[in-house]
Short mmCIF file of C-alpha atoms and ligand atoms in Angstrom, two decimals:
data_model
loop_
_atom_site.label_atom_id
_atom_site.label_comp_id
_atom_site.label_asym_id
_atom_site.label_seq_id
_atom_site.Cartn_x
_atom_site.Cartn_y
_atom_site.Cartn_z
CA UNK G 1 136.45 175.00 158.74
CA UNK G 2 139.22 176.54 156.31
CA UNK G 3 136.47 177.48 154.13
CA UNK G 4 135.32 180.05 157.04
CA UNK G 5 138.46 181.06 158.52
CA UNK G 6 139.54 181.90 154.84
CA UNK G 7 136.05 183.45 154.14
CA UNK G 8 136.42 185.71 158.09
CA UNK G 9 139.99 186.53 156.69
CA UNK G 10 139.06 187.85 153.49
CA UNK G 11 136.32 190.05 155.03
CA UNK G 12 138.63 191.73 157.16
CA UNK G 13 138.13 189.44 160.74
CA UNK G 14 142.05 190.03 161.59
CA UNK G 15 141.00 188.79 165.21
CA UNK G 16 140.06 185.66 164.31
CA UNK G 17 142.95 185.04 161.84
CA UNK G 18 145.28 184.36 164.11
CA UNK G 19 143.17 182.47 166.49
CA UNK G 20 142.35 179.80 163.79
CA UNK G 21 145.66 180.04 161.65
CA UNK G 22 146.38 176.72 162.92
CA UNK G 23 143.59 175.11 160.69
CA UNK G 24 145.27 176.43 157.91
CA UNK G 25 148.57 175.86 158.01
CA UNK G 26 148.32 179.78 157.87
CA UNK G 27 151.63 180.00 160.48
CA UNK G 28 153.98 178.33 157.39
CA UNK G 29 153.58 181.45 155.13
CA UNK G 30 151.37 184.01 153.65
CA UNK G 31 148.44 182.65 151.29
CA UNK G 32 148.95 183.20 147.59
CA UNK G 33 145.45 184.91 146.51
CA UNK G 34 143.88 184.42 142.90
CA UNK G 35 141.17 186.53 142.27
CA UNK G 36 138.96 184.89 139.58
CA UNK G 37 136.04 186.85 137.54
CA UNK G 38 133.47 186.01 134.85
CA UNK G 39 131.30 187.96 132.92
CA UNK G 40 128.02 185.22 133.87
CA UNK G 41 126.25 185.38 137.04
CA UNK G 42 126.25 183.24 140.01
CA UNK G 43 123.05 180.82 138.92
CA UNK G 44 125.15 179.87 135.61
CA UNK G 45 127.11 176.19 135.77
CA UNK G 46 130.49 178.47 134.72
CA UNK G 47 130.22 180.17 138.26
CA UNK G 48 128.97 176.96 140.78
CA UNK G 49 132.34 175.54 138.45
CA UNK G 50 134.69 178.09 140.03
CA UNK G 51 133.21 177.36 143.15
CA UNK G 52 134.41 173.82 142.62
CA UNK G 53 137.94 174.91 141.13
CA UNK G 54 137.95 177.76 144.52
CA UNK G 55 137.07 174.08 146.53
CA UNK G 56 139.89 171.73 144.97
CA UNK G 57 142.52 174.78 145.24
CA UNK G 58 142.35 175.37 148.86
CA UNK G 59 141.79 171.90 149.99
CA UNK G 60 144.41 170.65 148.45
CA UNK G 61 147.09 173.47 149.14
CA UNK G 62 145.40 173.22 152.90
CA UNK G 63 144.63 177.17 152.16
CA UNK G 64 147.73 178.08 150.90
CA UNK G 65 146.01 179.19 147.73
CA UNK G 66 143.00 181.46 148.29
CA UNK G 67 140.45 181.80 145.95
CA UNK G 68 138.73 185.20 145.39
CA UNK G 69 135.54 184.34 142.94
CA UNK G 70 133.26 186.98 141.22
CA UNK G 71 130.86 186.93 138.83
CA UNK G 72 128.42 189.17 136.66
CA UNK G 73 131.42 191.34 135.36
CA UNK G 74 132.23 192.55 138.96
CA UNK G 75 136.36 192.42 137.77
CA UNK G 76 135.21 193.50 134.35
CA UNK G 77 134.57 191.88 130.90
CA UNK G 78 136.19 189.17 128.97
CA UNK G 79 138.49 191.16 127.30
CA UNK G 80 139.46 193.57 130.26
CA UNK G 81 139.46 190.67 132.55
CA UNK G 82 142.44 189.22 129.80
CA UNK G 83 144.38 192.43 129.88
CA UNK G 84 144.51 192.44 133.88
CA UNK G 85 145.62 189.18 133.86
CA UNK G 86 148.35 190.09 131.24
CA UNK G 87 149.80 192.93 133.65
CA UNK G 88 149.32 190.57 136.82
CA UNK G 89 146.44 192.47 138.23
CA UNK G 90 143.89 189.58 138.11
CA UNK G 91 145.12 186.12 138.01
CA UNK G 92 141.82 184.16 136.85
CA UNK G 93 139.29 185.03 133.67
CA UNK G 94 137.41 182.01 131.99
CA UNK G 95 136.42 183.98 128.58
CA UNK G 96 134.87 182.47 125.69
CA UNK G 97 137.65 181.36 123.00
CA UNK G 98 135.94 184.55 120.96
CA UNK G 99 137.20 187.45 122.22
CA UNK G 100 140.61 185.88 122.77
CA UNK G 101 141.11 186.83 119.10
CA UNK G 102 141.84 189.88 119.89
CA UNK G 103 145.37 188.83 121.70
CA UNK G 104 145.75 185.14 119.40
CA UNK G 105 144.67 185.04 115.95
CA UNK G 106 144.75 181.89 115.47
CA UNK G 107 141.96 181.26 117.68
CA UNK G 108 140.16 182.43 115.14
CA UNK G 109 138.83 179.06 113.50
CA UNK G 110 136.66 178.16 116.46
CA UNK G 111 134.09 181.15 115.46
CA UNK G 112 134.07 179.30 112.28
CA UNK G 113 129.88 178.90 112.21
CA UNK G 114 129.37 174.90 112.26
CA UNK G 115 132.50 173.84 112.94
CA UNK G 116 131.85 171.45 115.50
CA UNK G 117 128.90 168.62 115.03
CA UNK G 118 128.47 167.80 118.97
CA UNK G 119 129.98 168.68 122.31
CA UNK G 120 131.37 164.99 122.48
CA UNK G 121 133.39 165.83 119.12
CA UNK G 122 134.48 169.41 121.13
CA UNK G 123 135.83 167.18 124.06
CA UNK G 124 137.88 165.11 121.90
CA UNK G 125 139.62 167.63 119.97
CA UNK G 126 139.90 170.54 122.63
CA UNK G 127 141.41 168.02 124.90
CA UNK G 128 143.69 166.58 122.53
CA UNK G 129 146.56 167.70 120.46
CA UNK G 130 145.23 170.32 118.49
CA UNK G 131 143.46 171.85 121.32
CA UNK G 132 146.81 171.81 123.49
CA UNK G 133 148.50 173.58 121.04
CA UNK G 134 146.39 176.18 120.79
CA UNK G 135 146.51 176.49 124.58
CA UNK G 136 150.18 176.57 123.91
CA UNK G 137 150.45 180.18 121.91
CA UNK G 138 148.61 181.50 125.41
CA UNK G 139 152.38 181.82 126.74
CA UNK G 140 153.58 184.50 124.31
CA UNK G 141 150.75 186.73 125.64
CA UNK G 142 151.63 186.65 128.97
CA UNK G 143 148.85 184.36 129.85
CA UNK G 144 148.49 180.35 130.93
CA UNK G 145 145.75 178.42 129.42
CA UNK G 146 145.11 175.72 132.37
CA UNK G 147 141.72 173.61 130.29
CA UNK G 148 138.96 174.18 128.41
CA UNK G 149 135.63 174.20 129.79
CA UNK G 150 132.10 174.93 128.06
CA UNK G 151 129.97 177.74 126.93
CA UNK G 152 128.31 175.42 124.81
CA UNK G 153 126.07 175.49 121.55
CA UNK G 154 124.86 179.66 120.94
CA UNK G 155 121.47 180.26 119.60
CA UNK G 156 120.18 183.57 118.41
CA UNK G 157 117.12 185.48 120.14
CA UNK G 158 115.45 188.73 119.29
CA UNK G 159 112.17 190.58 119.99
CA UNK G 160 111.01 191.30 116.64
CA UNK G 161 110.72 188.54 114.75
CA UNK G 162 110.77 184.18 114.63
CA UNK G 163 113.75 183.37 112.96
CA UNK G 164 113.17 180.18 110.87
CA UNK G 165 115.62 180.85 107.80
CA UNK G 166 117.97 183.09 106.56
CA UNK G 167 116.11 185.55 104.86
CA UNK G 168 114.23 185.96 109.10
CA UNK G 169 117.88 187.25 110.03
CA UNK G 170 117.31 190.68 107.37
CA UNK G 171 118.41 193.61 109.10
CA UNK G 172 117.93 192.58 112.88
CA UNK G 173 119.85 194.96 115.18
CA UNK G 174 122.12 191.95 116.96
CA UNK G 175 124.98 192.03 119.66
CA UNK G 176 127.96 190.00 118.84
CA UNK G 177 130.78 189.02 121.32
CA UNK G 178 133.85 191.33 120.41
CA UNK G 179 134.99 189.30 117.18
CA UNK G 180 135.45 189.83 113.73
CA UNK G 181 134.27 186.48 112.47
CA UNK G 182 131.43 186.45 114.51
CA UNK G 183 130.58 189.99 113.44
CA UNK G 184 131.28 189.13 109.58
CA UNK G 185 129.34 186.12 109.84
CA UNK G 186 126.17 187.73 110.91
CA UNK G 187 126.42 190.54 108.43
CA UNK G 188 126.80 187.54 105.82
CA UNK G 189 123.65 186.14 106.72
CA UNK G 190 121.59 189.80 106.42
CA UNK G 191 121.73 190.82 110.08
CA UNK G 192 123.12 194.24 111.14
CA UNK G 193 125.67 193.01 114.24
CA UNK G 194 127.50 195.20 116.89
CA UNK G 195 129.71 193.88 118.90
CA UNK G 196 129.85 194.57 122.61
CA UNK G 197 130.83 193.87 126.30
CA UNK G 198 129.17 191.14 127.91
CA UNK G 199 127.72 193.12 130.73
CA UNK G 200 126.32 195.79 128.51
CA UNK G 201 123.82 193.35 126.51
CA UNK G 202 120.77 193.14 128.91
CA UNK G 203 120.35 197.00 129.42
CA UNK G 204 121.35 197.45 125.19
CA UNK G 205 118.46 194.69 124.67
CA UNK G 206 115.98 196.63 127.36
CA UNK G 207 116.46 200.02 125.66
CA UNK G 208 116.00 198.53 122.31
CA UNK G 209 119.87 199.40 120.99
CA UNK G 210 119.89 195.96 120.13
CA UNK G 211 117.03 193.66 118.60
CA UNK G 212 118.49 190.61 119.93
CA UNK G 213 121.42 188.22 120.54
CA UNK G 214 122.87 184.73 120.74
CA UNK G 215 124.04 182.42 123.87
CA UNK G 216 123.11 179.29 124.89
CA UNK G 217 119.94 178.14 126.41
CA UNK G 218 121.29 178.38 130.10
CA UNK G 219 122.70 181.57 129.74
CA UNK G 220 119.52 183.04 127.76
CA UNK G 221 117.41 182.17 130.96
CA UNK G 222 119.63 182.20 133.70
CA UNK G 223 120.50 185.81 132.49
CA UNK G 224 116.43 186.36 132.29
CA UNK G 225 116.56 187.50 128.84
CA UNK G 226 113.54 186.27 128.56
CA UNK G 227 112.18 189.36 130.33
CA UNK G 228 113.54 191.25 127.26
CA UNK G 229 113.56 189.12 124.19
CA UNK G 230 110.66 187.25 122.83
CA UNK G 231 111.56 184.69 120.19
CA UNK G 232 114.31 181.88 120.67
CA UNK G 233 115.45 179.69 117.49
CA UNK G 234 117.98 176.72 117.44
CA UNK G 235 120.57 177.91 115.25
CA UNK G 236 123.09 176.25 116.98
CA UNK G 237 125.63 178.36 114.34
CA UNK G 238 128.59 178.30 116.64
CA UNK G 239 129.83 175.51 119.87
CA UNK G 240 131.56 178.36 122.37
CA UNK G 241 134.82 177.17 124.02
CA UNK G 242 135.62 178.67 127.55
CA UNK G 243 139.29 179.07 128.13
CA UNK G 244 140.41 178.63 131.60
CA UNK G 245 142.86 181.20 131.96
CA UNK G 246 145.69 182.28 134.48
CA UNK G 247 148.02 184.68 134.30
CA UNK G 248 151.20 183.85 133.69
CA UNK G 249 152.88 185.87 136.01
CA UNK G 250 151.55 184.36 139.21
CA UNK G 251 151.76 180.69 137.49
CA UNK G 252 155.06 181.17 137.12
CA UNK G 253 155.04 182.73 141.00
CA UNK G 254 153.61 179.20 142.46
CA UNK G 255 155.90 176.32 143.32
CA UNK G 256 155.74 173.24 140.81
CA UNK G 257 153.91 171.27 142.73
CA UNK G 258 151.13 174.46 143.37
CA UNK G 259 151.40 174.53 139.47
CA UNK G 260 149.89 171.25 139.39
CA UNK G 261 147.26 171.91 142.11
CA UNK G 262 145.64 174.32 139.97
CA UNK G 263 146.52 172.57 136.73
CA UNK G 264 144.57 169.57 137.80
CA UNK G 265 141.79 172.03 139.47
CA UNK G 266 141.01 173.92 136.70
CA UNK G 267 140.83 170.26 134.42
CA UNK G 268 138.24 168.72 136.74
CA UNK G 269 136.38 171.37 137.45
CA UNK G 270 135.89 171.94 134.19
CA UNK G 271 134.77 168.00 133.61
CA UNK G 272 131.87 169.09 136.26
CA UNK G 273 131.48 172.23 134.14
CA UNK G 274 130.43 170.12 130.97
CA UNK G 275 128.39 168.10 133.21
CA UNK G 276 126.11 170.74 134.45
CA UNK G 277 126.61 172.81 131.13
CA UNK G 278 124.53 170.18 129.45
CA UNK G 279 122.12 169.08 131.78
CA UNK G 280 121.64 172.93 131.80
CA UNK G 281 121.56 173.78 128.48
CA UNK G 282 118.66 170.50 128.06
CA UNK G 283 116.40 172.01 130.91
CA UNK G 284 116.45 175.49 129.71
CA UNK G 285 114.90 175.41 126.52
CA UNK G 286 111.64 174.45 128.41
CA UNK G 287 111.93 176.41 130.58
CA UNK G 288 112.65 179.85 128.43
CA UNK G 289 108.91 179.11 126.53
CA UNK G 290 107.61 178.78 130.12
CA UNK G 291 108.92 182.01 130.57
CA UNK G 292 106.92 183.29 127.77
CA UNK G 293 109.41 183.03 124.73
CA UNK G 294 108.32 181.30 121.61
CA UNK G 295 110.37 178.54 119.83
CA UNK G 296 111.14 178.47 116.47
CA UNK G 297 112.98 175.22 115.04
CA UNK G 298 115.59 175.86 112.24
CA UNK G 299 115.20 173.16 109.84
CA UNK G 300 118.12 171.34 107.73
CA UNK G 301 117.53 172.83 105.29
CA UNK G 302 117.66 176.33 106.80
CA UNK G 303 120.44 175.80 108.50
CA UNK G 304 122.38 174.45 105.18
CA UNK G 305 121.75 177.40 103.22
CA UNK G 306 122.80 179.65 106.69
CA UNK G 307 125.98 177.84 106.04
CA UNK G 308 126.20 178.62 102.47
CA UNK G 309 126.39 182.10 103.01
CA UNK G 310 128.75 182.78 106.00
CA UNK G 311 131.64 179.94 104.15
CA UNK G 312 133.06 183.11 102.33
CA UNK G 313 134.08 184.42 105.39
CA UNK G 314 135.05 181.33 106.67
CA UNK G 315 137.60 181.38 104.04
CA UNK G 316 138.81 184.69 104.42
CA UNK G 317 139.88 183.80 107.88
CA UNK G 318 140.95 180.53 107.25
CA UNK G 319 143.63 182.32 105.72
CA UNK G 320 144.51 184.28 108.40
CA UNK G 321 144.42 181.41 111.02
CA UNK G 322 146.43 179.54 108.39
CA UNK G 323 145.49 176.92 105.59
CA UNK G 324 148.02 174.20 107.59
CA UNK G 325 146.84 174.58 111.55
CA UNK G 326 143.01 174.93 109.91
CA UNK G 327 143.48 171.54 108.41
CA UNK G 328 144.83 170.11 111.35
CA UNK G 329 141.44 170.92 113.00
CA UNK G 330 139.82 169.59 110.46
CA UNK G 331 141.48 166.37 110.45
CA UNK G 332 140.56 166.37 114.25
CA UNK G 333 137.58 166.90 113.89
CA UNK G 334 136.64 163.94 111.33
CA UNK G 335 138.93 161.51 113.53
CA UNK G 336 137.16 162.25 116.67
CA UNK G 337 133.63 161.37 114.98
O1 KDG V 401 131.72 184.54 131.81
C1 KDG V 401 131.75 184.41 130.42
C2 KDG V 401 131.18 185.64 129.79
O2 KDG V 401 131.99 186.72 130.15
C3 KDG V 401 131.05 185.60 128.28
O3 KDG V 401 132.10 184.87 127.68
C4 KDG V 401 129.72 185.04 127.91
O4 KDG V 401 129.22 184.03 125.83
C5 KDG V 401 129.39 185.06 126.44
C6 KDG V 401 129.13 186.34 125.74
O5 KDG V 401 128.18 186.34 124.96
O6 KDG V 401 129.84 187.34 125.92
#
């Protein structure tokens, strides 16, 4: 029942306001509103997550907190979505960890290609120390990292060619988030990259500006880019981190115990994220060569010398990220295996 008065209220029902504020609590004070956007759509696991984290918020602050959700780039794109939350005109973005480059460095080491061997190794490390700290240089930017949650293993499609090897990736027209590394990487390995907004890639892929691009298997057919694209491989080059993120202005705007609310909100809604991220992910692959895509399998081999040639930029940015903190991920990463 607060889901619908909330739901009448937001859609302008001032009439019935009133009559149900009781249900509410809506009598002790005005609702708090976050607006929350992604760049996904609504069929995607990141979306029916927010739905959870919208769920958890207003049940628990008896609808205190409203939550606002959109999806498909409706608020705008990763990066825009960051800056609005910056000057406190959005309060919710989940980005990948990619394009939050742009505003911290030093996120920098998670586009290193291969860095993680599993999403169970991601968990650990993300969740622990090293991943908290990370979280941590969020604050200076005007921005509250709440969790992580899970874009998940990217692999690369395109519509000219099967990529099995290296030498497949030779001047292929791809779109790359809005990241140097990622951009660098891909030039490495023969490609000719662009980066771009989210929401521009199906209409750059339709009108042929791009050849191709890389997500994960969810997003590739929950997106339909199989309408587009013709050939999917498993590169697996890079494990995409979502960032939950708030802004900090309006956490710092919420009581302590509203802090925690949405602290612990955005956590387990993010454990039901992974969840459905990977039983995703596992369905899709089928279900993109049902939709007419052919699958081409990267072998070891392959994908060793693909890591042979991006490690010189791995090293140039492991300098900027810094030798120390790009050890200490290291050193997570081998203790959580
Ligand atoms: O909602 C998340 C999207 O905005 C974006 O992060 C998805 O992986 C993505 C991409 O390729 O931009």
């Amino acid at each position: 029942a607060a889901f619908m008065v909330l739901f009448l209220a937001a859609c302008g029902g001032g009439d019935t306001d009133t009559d149900n504020a009781g249900d509410t609590g809506g009598d002790t004070g005005e609702a708090k509103k976050i607006r929350a956007g992604i760049g996904l759509n609504d069929a995607h696991p990141q979306y029916q997550s927010l739905l959870k984290f919208k769920e958890l918020v207003e049940e628990r602050t008896n609808g205190q907190i409203e939550v606002e959700t959109y999806h498909s780039s409706q608020l705008g794109d990763d990066r825009t979505m960051t800056e609005a939350l910056q000057l406190g005109s959005q309060e919710v973005t989940i980005p990948s960890t990619a394009p939050l480059v742009n505003f911290v460095p030093e996120f920098a080491v998670f586009d290193f290609p291969f860095l993680f061997p599993s999403e169970e190794v991601a968990d650990t490390v993300l969740d622990g120390e090293v991943g908290q700290k990370f979280l941590g240089m969020l604050e200076d930017q005007n921005l509250v990292g709440l969790a992580y949650w899970e874009n998940g293993f990217r692999d690369v499609t395109n519509s000219v060619r099967p990529i099995a090897t290296a030498a497949d990736f030779k001047g292929l027209k791809l779109r790359t988030m809005e990241n140097q590394v990622h951009l660098e990487a891909f030039q490495a390995l023969g490609a000719n990259p662009t980066p771009m907004a989210f929401g521009e890639l199906f209409t750059a892929m339709q009108q042929g500006t791009v050849d191709g691009q890389e997500n994960p298997y969810a997003t590739i057919n929950l997106q339909k880019y199989y309408e587009v694209q013709d050939h999917v491989s498993n590169t697996h080059h890079i494990y995409s981190p979502f960032v939950f993120l708030m802004s900090k202005s309006f956490f710092d705007s919420l009581t302590e115990e509203q802090q925690q609310i949405v602290k612990d909100a955005a956590v387990e809604a993010g454990q039901h994220n992974r969840e459905l991220n990977r039983k995703t992910n596992a369905e899709s692959l089928e279900a993109l060569q049902e939709n007419g895509m052919t699958f081409t399998e990267v072998s070891p081999e392959a994908h060793a010398e693909m890591k042979e040639l991006v490690q010189p930029v791995i090293d140039k940015y492991a300098d900027q990220v810094g030798a120390d903190l790009v050890q200490e991920v290291y050193d997570a990463i081998e203790a959580a295996q």
